[in-house]
Coordinates of C-alpha atoms in Angstrom, one line a residue:
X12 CA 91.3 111.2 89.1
X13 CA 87.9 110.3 91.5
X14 CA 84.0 110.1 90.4
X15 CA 81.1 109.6 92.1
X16 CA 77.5 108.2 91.0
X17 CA 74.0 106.8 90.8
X18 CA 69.9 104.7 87.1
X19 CA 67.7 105.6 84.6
X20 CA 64.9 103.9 83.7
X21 CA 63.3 105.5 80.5
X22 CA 65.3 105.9 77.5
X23 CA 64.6 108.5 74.8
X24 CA 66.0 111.1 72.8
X25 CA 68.4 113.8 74.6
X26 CA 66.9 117.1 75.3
X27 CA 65.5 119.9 72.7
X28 CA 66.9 122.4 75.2
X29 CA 70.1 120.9 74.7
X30 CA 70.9 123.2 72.1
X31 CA 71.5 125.6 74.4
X32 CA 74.8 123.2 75.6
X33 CA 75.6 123.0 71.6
X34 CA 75.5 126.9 71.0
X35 CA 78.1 127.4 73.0
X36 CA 80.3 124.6 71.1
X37 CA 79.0 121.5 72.8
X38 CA 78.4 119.7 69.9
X39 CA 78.9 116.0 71.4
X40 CA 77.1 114.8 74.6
X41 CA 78.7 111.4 75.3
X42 CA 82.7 112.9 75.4
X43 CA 85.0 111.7 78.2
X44 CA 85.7 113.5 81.3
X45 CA 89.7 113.3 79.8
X46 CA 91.1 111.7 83.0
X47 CA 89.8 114.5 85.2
X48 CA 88.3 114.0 88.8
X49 CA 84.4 113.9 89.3
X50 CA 82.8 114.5 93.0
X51 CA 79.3 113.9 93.4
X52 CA 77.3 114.9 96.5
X53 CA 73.9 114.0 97.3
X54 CA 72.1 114.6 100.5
X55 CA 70.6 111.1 101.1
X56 CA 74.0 109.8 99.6
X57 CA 71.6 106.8 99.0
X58 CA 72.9 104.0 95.9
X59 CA 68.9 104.1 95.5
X60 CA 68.6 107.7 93.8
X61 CA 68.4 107.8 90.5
X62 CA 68.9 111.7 89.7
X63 CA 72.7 111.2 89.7
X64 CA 73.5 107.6 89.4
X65 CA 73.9 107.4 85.3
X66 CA 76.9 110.4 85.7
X67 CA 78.6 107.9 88.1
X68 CA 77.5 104.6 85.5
X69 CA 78.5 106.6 82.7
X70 CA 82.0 108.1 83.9
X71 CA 83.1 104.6 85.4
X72 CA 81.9 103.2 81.8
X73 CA 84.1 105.9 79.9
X74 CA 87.2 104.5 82.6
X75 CA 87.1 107.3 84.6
X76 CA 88.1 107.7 88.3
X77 CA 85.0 108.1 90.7
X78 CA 84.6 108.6 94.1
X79 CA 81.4 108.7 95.8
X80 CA 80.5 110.9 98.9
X81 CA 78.4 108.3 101.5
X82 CA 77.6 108.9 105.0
X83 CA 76.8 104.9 105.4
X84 CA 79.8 102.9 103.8
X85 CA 77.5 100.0 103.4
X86 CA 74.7 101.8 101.3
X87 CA 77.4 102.4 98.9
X88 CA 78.8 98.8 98.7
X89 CA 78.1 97.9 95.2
X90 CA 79.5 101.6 94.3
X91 CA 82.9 100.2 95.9
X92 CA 82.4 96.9 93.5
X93 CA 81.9 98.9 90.3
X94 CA 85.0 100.5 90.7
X95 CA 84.1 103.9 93.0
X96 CA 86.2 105.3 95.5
X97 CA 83.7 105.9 98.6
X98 CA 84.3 108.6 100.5
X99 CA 82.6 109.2 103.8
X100 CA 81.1 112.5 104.3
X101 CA 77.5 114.5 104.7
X102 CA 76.4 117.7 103.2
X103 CA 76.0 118.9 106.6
X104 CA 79.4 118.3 107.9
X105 CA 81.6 121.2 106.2
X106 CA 84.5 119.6 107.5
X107 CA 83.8 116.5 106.2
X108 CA 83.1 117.8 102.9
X109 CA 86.3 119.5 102.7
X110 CA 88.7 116.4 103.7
X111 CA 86.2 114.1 101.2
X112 CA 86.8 116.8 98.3
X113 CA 90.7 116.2 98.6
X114 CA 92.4 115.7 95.4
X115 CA 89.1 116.6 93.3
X116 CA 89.3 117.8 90.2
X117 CA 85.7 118.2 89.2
X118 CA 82.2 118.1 91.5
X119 CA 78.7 117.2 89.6
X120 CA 76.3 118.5 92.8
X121 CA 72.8 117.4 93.7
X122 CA 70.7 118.8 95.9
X123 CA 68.2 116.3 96.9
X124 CA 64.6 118.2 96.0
X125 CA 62.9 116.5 98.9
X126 CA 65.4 117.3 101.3
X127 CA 65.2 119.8 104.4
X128 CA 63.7 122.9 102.4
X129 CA 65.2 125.2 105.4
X130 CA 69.0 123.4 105.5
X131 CA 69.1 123.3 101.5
X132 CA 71.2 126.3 100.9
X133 CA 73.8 125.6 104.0
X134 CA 74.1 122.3 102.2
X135 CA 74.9 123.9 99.0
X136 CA 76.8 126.8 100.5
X137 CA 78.9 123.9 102.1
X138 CA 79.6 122.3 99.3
X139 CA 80.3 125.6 97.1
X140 CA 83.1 126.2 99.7
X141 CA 84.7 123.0 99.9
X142 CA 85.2 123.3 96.3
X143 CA 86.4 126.2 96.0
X144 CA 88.8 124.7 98.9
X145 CA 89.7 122.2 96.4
X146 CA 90.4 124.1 93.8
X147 CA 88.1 122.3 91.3
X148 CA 88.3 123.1 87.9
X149 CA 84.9 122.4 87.1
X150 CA 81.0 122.2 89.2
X151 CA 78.4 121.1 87.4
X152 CA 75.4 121.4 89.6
X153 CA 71.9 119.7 89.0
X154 CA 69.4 121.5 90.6
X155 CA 66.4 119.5 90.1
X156 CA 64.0 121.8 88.8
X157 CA 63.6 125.3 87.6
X158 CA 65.5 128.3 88.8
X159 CA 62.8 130.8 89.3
X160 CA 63.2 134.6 88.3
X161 CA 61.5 135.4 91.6
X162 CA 60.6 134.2 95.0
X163 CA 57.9 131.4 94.5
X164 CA 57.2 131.1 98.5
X165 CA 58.0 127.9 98.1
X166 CA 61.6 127.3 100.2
X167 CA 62.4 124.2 98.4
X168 CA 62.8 125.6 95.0
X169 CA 63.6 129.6 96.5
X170 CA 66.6 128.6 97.8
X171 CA 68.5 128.2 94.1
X172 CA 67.8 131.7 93.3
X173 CA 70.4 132.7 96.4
X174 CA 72.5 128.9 95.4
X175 CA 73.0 130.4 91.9
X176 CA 74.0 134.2 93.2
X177 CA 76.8 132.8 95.8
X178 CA 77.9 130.2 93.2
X179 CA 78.6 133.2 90.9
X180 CA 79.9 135.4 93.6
X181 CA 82.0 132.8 95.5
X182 CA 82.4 129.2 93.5
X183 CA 84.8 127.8 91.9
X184 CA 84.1 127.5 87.4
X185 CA 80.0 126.4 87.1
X186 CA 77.7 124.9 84.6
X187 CA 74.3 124.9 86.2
X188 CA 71.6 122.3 84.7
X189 CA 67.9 122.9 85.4
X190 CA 65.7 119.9 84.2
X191 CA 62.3 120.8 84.1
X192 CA 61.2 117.2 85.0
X193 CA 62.5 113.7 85.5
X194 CA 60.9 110.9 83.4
X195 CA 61.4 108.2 86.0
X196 CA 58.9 110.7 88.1
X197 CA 56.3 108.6 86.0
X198 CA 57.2 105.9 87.5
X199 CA 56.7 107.0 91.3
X200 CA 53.9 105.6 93.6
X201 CA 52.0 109.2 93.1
X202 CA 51.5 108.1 89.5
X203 CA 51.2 104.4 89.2
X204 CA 49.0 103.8 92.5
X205 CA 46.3 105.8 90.4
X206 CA 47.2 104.4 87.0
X207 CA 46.6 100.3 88.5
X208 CA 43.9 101.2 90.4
X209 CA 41.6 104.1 88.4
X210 CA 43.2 104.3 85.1
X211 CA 44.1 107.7 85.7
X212 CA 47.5 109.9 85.6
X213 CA 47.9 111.9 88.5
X214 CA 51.1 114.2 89.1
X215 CA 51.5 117.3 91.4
X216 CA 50.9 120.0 88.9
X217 CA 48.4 121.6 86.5
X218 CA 46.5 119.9 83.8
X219 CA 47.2 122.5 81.2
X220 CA 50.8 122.9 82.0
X221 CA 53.0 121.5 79.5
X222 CA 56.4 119.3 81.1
X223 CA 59.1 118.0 78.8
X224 CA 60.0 114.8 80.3
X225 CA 64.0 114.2 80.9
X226 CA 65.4 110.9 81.3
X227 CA 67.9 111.2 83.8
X228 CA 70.0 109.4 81.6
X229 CA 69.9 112.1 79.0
X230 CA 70.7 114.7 82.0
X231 CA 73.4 112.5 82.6
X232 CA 75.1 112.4 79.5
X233 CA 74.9 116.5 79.6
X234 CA 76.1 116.9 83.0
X235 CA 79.5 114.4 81.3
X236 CA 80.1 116.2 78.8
X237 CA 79.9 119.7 80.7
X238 CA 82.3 118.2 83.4
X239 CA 84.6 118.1 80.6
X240 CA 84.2 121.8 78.7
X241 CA 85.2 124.4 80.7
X242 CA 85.1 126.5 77.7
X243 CA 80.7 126.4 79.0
X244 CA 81.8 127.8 82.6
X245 CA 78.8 130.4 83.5
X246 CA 76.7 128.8 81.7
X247 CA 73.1 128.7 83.3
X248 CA 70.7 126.2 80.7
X249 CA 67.5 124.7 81.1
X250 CA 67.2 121.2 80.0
X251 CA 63.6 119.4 78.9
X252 CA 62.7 116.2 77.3
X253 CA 62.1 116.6 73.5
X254 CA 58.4 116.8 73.3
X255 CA 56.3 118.3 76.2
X256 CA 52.7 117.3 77.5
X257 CA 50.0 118.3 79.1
X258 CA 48.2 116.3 81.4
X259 CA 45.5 115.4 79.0
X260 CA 48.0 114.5 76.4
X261 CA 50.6 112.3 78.8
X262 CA 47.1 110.8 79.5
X263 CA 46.9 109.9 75.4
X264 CA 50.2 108.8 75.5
X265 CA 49.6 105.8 78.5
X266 CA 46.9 105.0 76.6
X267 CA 48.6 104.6 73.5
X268 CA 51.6 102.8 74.8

């Protein structure tokens, strides 16, 4: 039994587009991984992300085993003192992945969104393979965003359309998690440098397009319980906050907090 993990920061109500998880029978987000192995991998392997970090809180909570993938030992030192096995490894290395995925029962896989745009499907291939290796009985894989129906030109969000047809054609049983936006990206320097100093909301995308904010907490919780289902293998879901805004209405909301 081995996890690995990284913190929310906003709290609110799980996901609308959780339904989706609860039609086909996941009815309870917060169930135990029932003493099954987790792997997570993330790129930066940094204890700073937040994307994965309340999987790995969350699993050790529940007494699960963890073991975190890290390619600096040191990063990961208060991982090690909350109870994670750290495993030394790098997305890049498919040899390293394969010895670090030893013993592993189950992988939750993160792609870091602002990684190398061009090495972001060798990464995932990579890690597809070692887990197959493995013989994992479970993947779930965050992918950070969107899964687009076609080519966007944009390599760092094109790459999951090919990521999603080898993981059918070649990985080991999936669930595949898109959130269509972090909440604790409210929270990054693009949008409070603007909100201290003009009052203002700023965020890389259009005015009139409507985001449903998703505490990675609440991705968390979904990613947990999916680990633990494999009755929802194949399944492909996107996952949004409850209540989506516009850029004019997120503006309201700041102003009415």
């Amino acid at each position: 039994v081995v996890t690995f993990i990284l913190a929310g920061v906003i709290v609110q109500t799980i996901a609308g587009a959780v339904a989706k998880l609860e039609e086909r029978g996941a009815l309870g987000l917060f169930g135990s991984a029932s003493e099954r192995s987790l792997f997570w991998a993330e790129l930066d392997h940094s204890v700073t992300r937040s994307q994965m970090s309340p999987v790995a809180q969350q699993l050790l909570t529940q007494g699960e085993q963890v073991a975190i993938l890290s390619r600096d030992p040191e990063k990961s030192r208060a991982w090690k003192q909350a109870g994670a096995e750290i495993r030394i490894g790098d997305l890049g290395d498919a040899a390293s992945l394969r010895e670090a995925m030893t013993g592993v029962d189950k992988v939750a896989l993160h792609i870091p969104f602002f990684g190398d745009p061009s090495q972001s499907f060798t990464y995932f291939r990579q890690a597809i393979d070692a887990a197959r290796k493995a013989n994992v009985s479970m993947l779930v894989w965050n992918t950070s965003g969107t899964i687009p129906q076609q080519p966007s030109g944009n390599p760092a969000i094109d790459y999951r359309i090919e990521a999603l047809a080898y993981l059918r054609a070649s990985g080991p049983p999936f669930v595949a998690l898109a959130p269509t936006g972090y909440a604790e990206n409210l929270l990054s320097p693009w949008t409070t440098r603007h909100l201290q100093t003009r009052a203002q909301i700023s965020y890389p995308a259009p005015a009139d397009y409507a985001i449903g904010w998703l505490p990675t907490a609440d991705l968390a919780s979904m990613i947990v319980y999916a680990l633990a289902h494999p009755e929802l293998n194949g399944l492909v879901a996107d996952v949004s906050g409850l209540e989506a805004y516009t850029g004019p209405e997120l503006a309201l909301v700041f102003s009415e907090a």
